[in-house]
CSV table of C-alpha atoms in Angstrom, one decimal:
chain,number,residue,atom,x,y,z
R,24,UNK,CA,0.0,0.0,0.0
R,25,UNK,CA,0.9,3.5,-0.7
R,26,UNK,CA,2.3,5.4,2.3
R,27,UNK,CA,-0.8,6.9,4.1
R,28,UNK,CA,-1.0,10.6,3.7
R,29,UNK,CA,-2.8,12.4,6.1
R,30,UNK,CA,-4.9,15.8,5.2
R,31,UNK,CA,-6.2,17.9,7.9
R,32,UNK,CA,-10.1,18.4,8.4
R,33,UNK,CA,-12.0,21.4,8.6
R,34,UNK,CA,-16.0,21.7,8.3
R,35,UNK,CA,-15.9,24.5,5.7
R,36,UNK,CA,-13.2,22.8,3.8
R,37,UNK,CA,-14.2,23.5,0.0
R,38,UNK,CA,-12.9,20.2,-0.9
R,39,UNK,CA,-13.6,16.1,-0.3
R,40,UNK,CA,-13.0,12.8,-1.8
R,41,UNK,CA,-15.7,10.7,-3.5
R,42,UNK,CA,-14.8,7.1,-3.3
R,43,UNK,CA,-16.9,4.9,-6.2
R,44,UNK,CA,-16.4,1.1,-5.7
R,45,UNK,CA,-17.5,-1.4,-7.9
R,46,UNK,CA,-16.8,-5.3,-8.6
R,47,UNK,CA,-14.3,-4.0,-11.0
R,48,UNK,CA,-12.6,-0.3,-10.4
R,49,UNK,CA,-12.6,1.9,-7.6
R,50,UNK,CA,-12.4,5.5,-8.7
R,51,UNK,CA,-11.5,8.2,-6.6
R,52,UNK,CA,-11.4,12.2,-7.0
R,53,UNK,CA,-10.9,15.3,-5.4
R,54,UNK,CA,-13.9,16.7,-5.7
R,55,UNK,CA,-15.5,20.5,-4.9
R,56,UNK,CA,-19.2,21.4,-3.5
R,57,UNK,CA,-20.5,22.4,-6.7
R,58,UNK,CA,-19.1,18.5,-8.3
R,59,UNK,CA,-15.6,19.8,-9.9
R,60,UNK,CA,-13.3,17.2,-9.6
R,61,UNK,CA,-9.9,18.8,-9.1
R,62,UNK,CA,-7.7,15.1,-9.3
R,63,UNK,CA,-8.8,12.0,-9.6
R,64,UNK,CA,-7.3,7.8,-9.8
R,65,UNK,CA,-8.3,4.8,-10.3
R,66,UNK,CA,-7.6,1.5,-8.9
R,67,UNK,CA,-8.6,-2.3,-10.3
R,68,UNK,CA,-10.9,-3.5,-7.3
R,69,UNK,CA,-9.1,-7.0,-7.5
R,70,UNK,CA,-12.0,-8.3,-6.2
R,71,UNK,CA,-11.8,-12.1,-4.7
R,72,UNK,CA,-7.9,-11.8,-4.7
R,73,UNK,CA,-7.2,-8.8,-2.6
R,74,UNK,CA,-9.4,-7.3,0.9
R,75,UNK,CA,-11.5,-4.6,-0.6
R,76,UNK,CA,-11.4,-1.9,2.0
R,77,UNK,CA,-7.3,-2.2,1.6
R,78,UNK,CA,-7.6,-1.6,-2.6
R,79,UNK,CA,-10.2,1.6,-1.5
R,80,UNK,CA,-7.7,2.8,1.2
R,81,UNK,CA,-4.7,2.6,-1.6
R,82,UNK,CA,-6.6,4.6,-3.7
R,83,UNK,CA,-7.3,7.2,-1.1
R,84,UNK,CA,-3.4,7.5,-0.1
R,85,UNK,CA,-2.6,7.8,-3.7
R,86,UNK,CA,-5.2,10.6,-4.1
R,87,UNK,CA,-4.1,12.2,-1.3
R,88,UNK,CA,-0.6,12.4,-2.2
R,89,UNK,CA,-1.9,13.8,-5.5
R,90,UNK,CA,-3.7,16.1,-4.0
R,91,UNK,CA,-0.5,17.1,-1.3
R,92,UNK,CA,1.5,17.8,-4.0
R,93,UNK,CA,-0.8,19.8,-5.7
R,94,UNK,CA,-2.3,22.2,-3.4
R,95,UNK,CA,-0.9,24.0,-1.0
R,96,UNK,CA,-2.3,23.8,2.8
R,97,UNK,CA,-5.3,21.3,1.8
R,98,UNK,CA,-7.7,21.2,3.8
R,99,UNK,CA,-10.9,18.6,3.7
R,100,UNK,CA,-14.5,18.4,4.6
R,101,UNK,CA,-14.2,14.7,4.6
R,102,UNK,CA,-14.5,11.0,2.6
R,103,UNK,CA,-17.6,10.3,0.7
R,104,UNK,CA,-18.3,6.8,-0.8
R,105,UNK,CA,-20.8,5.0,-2.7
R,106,UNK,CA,-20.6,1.6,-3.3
R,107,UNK,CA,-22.2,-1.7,-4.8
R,108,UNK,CA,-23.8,-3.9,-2.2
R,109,UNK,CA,-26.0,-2.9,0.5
R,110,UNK,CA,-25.4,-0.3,3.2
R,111,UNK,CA,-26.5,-0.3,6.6
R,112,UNK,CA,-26.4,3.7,6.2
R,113,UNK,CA,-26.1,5.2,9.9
R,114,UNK,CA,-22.7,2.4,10.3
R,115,UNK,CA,-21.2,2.9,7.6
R,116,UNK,CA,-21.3,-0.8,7.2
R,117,UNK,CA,-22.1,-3.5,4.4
R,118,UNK,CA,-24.9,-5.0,5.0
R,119,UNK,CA,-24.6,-7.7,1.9
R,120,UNK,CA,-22.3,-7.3,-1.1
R,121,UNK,CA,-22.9,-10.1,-4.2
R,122,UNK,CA,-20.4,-12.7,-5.3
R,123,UNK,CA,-19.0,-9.9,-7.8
R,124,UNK,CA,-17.2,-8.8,-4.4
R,125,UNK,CA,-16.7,-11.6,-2.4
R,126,UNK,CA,-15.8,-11.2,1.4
R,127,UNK,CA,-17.1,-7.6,1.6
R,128,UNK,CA,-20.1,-8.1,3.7
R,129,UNK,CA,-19.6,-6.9,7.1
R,130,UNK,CA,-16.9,-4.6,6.3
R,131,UNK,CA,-17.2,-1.9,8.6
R,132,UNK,CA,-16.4,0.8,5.8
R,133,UNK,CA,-16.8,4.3,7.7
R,134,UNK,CA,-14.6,3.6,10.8
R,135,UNK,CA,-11.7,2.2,8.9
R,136,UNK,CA,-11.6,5.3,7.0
R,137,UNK,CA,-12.5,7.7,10.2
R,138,UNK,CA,-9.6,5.9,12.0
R,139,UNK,CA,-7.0,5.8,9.1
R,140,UNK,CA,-7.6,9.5,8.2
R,141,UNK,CA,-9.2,11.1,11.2
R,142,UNK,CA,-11.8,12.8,9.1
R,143,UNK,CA,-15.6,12.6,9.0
R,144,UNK,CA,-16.5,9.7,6.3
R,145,UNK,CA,-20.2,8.4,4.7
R,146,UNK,CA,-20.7,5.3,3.1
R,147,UNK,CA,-24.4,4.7,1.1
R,148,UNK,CA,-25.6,2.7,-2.0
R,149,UNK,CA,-24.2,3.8,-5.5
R,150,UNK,CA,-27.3,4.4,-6.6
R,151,UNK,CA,-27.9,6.6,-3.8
R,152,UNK,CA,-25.5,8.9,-4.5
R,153,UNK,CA,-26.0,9.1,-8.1
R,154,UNK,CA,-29.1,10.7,-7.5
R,155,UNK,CA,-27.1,13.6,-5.4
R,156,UNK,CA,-25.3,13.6,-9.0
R,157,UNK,CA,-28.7,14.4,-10.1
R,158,UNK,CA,-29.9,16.8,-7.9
R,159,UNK,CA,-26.8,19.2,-7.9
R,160,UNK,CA,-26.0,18.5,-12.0
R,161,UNK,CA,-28.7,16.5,-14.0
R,162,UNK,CA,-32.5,16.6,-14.6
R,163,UNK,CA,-33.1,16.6,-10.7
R,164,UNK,CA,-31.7,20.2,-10.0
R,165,UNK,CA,-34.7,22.3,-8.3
R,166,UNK,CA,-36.5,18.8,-8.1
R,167,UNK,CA,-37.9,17.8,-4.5
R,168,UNK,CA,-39.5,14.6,-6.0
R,169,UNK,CA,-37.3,12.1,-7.6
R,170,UNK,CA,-36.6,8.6,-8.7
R,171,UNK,CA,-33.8,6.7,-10.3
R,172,UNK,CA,-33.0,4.1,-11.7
R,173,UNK,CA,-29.7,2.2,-13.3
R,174,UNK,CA,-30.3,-0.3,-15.9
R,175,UNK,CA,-27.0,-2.7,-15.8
R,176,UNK,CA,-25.8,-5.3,-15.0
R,177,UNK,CA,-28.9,-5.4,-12.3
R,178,UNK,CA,-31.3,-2.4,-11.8
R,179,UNK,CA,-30.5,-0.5,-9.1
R,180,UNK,CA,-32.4,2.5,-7.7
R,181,UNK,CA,-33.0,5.7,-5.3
R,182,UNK,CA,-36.1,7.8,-3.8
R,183,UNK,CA,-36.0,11.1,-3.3
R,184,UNK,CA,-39.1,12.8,-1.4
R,185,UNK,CA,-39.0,16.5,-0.2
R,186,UNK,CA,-35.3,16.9,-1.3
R,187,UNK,CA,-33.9,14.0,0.6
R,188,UNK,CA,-33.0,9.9,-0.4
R,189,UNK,CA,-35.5,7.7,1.6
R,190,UNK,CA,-33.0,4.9,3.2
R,191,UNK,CA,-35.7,3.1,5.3
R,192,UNK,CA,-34.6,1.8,8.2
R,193,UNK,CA,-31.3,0.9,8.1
R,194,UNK,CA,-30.5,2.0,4.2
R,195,UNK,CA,-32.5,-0.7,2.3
R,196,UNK,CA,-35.0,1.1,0.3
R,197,UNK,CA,-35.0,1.5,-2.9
R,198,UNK,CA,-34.1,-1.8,-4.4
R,199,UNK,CA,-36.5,-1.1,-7.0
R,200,UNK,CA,-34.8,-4.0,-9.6
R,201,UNK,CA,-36.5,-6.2,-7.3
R,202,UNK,CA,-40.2,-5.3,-7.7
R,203,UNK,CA,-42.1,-7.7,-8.9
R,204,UNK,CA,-43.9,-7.3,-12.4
R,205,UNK,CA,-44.9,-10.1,-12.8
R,206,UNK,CA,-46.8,-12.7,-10.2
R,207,UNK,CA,-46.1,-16.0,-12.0
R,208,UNK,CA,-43.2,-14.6,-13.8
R,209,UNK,CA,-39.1,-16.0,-13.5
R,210,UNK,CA,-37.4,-16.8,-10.2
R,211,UNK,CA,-34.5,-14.1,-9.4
R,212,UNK,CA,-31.6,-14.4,-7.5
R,213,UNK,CA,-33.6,-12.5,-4.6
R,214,UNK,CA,-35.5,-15.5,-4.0
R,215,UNK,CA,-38.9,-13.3,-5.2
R,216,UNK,CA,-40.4,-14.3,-8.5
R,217,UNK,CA,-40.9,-11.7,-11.5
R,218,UNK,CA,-38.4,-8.9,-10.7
R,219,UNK,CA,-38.1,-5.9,-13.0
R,220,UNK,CA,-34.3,-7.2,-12.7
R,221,UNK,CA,-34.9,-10.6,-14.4
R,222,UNK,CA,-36.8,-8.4,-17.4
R,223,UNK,CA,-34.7,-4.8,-17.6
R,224,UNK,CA,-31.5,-5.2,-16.5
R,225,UNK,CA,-28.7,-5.4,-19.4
R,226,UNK,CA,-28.0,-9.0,-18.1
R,227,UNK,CA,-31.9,-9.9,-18.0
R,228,UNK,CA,-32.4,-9.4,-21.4
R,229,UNK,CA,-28.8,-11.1,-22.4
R,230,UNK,CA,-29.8,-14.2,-21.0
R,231,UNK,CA,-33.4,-13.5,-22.0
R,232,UNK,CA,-32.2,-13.2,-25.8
R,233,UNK,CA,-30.0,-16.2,-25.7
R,234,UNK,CA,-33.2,-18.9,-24.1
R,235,UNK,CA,-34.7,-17.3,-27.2
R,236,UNK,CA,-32.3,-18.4,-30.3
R,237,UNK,CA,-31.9,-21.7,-27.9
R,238,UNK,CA,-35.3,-22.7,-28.3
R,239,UNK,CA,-35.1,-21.8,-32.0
R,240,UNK,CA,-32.1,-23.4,-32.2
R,241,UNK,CA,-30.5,-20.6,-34.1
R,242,UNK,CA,-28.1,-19.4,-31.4
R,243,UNK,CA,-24.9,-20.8,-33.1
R,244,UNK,CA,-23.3,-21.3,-29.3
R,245,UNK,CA,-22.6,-17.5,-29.7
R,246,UNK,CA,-23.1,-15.2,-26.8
R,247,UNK,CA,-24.9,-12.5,-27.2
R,248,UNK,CA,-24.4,-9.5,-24.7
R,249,UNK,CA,-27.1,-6.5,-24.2
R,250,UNK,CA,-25.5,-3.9,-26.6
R,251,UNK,CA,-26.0,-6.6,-29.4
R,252,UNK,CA,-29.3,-7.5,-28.6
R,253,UNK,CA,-30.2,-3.6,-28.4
R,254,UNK,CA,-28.3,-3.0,-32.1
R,255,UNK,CA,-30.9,-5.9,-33.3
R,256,UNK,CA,-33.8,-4.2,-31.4
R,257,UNK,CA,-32.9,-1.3,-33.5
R,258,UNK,CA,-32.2,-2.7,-36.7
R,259,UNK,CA,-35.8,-4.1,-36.4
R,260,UNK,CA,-34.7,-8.2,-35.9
R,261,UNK,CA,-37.9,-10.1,-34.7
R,262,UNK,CA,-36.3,-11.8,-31.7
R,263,UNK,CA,-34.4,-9.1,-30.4
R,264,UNK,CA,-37.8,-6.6,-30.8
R,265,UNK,CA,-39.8,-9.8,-29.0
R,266,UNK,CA,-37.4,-9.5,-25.6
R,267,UNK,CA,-37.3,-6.0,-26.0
R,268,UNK,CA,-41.2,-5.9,-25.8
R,269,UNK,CA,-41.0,-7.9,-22.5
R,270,UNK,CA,-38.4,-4.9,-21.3
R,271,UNK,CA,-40.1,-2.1,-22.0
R,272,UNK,CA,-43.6,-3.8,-20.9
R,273,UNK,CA,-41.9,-4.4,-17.4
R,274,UNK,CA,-40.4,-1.0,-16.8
R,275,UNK,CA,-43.7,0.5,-17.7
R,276,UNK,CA,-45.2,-1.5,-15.0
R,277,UNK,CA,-42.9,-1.0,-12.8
R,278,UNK,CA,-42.5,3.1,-13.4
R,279,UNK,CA,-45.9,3.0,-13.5
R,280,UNK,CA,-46.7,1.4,-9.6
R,281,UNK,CA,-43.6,3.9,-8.8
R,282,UNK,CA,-45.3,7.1,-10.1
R,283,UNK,CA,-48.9,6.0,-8.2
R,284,UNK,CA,-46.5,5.2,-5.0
R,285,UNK,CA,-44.1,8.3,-5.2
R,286,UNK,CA,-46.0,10.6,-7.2
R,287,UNK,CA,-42.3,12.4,-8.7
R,288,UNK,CA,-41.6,15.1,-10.8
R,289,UNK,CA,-38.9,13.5,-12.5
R,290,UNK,CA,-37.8,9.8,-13.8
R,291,UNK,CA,-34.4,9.5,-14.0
R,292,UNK,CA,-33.1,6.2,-16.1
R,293,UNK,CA,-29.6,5.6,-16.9
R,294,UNK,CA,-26.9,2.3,-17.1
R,295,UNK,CA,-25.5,0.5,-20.1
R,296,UNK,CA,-29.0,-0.2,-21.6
R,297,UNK,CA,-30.2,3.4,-21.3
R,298,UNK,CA,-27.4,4.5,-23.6
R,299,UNK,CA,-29.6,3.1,-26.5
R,300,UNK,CA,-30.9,6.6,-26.2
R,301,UNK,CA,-34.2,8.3,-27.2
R,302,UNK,CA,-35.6,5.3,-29.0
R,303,UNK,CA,-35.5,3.6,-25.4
R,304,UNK,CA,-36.9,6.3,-23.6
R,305,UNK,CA,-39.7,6.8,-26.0
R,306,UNK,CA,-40.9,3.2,-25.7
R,307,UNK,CA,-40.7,3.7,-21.9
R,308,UNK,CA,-42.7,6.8,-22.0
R,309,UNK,CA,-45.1,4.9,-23.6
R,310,UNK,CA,-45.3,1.9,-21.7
R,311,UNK,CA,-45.6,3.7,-18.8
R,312,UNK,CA,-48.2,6.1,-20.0
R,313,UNK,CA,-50.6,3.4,-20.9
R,314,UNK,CA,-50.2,1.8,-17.5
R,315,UNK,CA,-50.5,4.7,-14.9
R,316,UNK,CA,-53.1,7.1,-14.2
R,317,UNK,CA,-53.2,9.8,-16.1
R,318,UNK,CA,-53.6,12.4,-13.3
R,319,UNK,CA,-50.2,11.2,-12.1
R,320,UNK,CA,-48.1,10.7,-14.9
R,321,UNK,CA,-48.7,14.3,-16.4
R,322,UNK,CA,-46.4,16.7,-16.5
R,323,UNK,CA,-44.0,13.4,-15.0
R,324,UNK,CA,-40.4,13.7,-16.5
R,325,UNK,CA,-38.4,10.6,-18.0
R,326,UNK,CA,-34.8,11.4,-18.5
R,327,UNK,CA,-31.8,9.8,-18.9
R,328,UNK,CA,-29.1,10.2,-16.2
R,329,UNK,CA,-26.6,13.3,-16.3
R,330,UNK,CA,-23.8,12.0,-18.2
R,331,UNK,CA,-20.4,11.9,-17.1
R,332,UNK,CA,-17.4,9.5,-16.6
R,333,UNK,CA,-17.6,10.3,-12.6
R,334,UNK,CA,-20.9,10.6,-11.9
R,335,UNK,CA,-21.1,8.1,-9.0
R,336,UNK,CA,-17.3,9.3,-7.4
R,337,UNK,CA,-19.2,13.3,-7.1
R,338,UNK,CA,-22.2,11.9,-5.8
R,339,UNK,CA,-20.1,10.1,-3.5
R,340,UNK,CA,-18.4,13.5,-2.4
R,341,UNK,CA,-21.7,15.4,-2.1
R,342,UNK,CA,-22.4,12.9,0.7
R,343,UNK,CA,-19.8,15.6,2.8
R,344,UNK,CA,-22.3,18.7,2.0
R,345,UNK,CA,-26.0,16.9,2.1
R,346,UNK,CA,-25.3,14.6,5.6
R,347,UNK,CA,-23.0,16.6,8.3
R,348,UNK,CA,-24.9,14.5,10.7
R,349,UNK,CA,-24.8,11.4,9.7
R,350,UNK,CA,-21.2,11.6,8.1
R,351,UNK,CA,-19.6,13.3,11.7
R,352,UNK,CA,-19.0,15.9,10.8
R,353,UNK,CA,-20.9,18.0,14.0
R,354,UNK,CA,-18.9,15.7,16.7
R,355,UNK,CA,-15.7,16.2,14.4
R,356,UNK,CA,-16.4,20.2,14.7
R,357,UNK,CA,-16.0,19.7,18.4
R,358,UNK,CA,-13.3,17.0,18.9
R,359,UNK,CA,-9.7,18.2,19.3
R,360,UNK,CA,-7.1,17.5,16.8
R,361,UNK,CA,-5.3,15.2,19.3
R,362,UNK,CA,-8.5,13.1,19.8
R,363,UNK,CA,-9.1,12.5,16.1
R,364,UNK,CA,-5.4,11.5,15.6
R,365,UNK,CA,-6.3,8.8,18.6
R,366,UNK,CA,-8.7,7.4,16.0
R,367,UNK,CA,-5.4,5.5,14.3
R,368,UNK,CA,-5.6,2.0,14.9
C-alpha cells in the first residue's frame, strides 16, 4: 500500500474525496461542493484476490498524495463513498455485497476510513448517491420529487421525497430491480419471482435473448451481450424486438406502480441499456403512460441520467455537504485535533 497521507479536516473545507467502488474499479477524486473534480485515480478492485477496504484505502493514499502535491495547505470536509452492495447507512457498514465482491459483507467501511484518516466519512448505496449527482448536475436540479433508476448489470435505484433519499430503516430502500412485475413470472436471485431485474437489466435481457435463439435453435453457441441485442432491437430483428417488448412492458409497469406510489416530478433512467438513447426512452414513455393514471403521470419527467465519466465518485463527495450528521462531521467540529489523531488503529 501507498504510504498513508494524512490531510487535515475542517467543516468549511471546500474540498472532499468521493470514493466509487464497484466489482471492477474503484475511482477516486478530489472533488468541490458544486461537483468539480480537481484530481482523480483509479484502482482495479481485484475483487476475490485482494481485501476490498485495503484496494479503497490505496486509492485514497494515492489521491491524497496527489492532491499534497498539488495544493498547498489542503484542507478537507471529509470522505464520501458510494458503493455496490447494501449499506446499513447510519454504520457505515455492508450489509450484503454479491459474489462480484466476495468477502465484503460486514466490512465496517466508515470507521476504517474515520480511523486511518481522522476525518468525518459516509458510506451509502451507488445508486444513492448518483441521485445527489442528479440533484446538484442533472434533470433533478430544483426537483424535490425524484426517482432513479440504473439499468445494468442489475437495476438499481434511489427515492427522493422533499429533497432527501429515503433509506428506510437501516438504508434498504429503494431496491427497486427487485419489484415484482410479474406474479407468476421468472425466479431471481432475490428469491422473489418476476423482478423488474430478471426483465430490464442489461443481463436480463442477455440471457433472456439467448433462451430465445436456444429454443429456436439458431443461437450458433454465440453469446450475445445486451449492446448486441439492443443494435438488433434497433435494426428491427424479430427476436431481439420480441425480448425487447417484455423490457419495456416491465419498466412500464414497474414506473408505473412507482409514479402512483411516489407521485415524482422527474424519472431518471440511466446504465449500459439506457445509452440506447431516445428510442428507449420513447418506448418507456409509452409503456408507462398506458399503464399509470393519467392524473399522475402528467407533466412526469423521464430522463436519462446526467452524463459523465464520474458521476457516481461526485455523488459520493456530495455525501460531505448533504449529511453533516450522519457523516460526523458536528462531533468532528468539536473534537480536538489530538482526539481524532487517537482514531489510528
Amino acid at each position: 500500500m501507498i504510504a498513508q497521507q494524512r490531510i487535515p479536516y475542517d467543516a468549511s473545507s471546500e474540498y472532499a474525496v468521493g470514493v466509487d467502488v464497484g466489482g471492477t474499479k474503484i475511482n477516486v477524486g478530489l472533488i468541490r461542493e458544486a461537483g468539480e473534480v480537481v484530481l482523480s485515480r483509479s484502482l482495479e478492485t481485484c475483487a476475490g484476490t485482494a481485501d476490498t477496504a485495503s484496494r479503497i484505502m490505496e486509492a485514497v493514499d494515492a489521491l491524497l498524495g496527489d492532491a499534497a502535491g498539488r495544493i498547498p495547505a489542503l484542507r478537507l470536509r471529509g470522505i464520501g463513498v458510494g458503493t455496490a452492495g447494501q449499506v446499513d447507512w447510519s454504520e457505515g457498514s455492508i450489509r450484503f455485497a454479491s459474489d462480484l465482491i466476495p468477502g465484503y459483507a460486514g466490512t465496517p467501511l466508515k470507521r476504517l476510513l474515520q480511523q486511518r484518516y481522522g476525518l468525518p466519512a459516509c458510506v451509502d448505496n451507488d445508486v444513492n448517491v448518483l441521485a445527489l449527482t442528479e440533484k446538484k448536475l442533472g434533470s433533478g436540479r430544483g426537483v424535490k420529487h425524484l426517482l432513479c433508476l440504473t439499468l445494468g448489470t442489475g437495476v438499481g435505484g434511489a427515492v427522493m421525497i422533499d429533497g432527501r433519499i429515503v433509506h428506510g430503516a437501516w438504508g434498504g430502500a429503494g431496491e427497486i430491480g427487485h419489484m415484482s412485475v410479474d406474479l407468476r413470472g421468472e425466479r431471481c436471485v432475490c428469491g422473489s419471482v418476476g423482478c423488474l431485474e430478471q426483465y430490464a437489466s442489461g443481463t436480463g435481457i442477455a440471457r433472456r435473448m439467448q433462451e430465445r435463439l436456444a429454443r429456436l435453435g439458431s443461437d450458433g453457441g454465440e453469446r450475445i451481450g445486451s449492446r448486441e441485442v439492443l443494435a438488433r432491437w434497433r435494426a428491427g430483428e424479430p427476436e431481439a424486438s420480441a425480448v425487447m417488448a417484455d423490457a419495456f412492458a416491465a419498466l412500464g409497469s414497474a414506473i408505473a406502480s412507482l409514479v402512483h406510489i411516489f407521485n415524482p416530478e422527474v424519472i431518471v433512467i440511466g446504465g449500459g441499456v439506457a445509452e440506447a438513447g431516445a428510442p428507449l426512452f420513447e418506448r418507456i414513455r409509452e409503456e408507462a403512460g398506458q399503464r399509470a393514471m393519467a392524473s399522475l403521470f402528467a407533466g412526469v419527467r423521464i430522463e436519462p441520467a446526467y452524463q459523465g465519466n464520474w458521476n457516481g465518485m461526485i455523488g459520493a463527495a456530495l455525501q460531505m455537504w448533504e449529511y453533516e450528521q450522519i457523516a460526523g462531521t458536528e462531533s468532528f467540529a468539536d473534537t480536538g485535533s489530538a482526539e481524532r489523531e487517537g482514531l489510528e488503529p
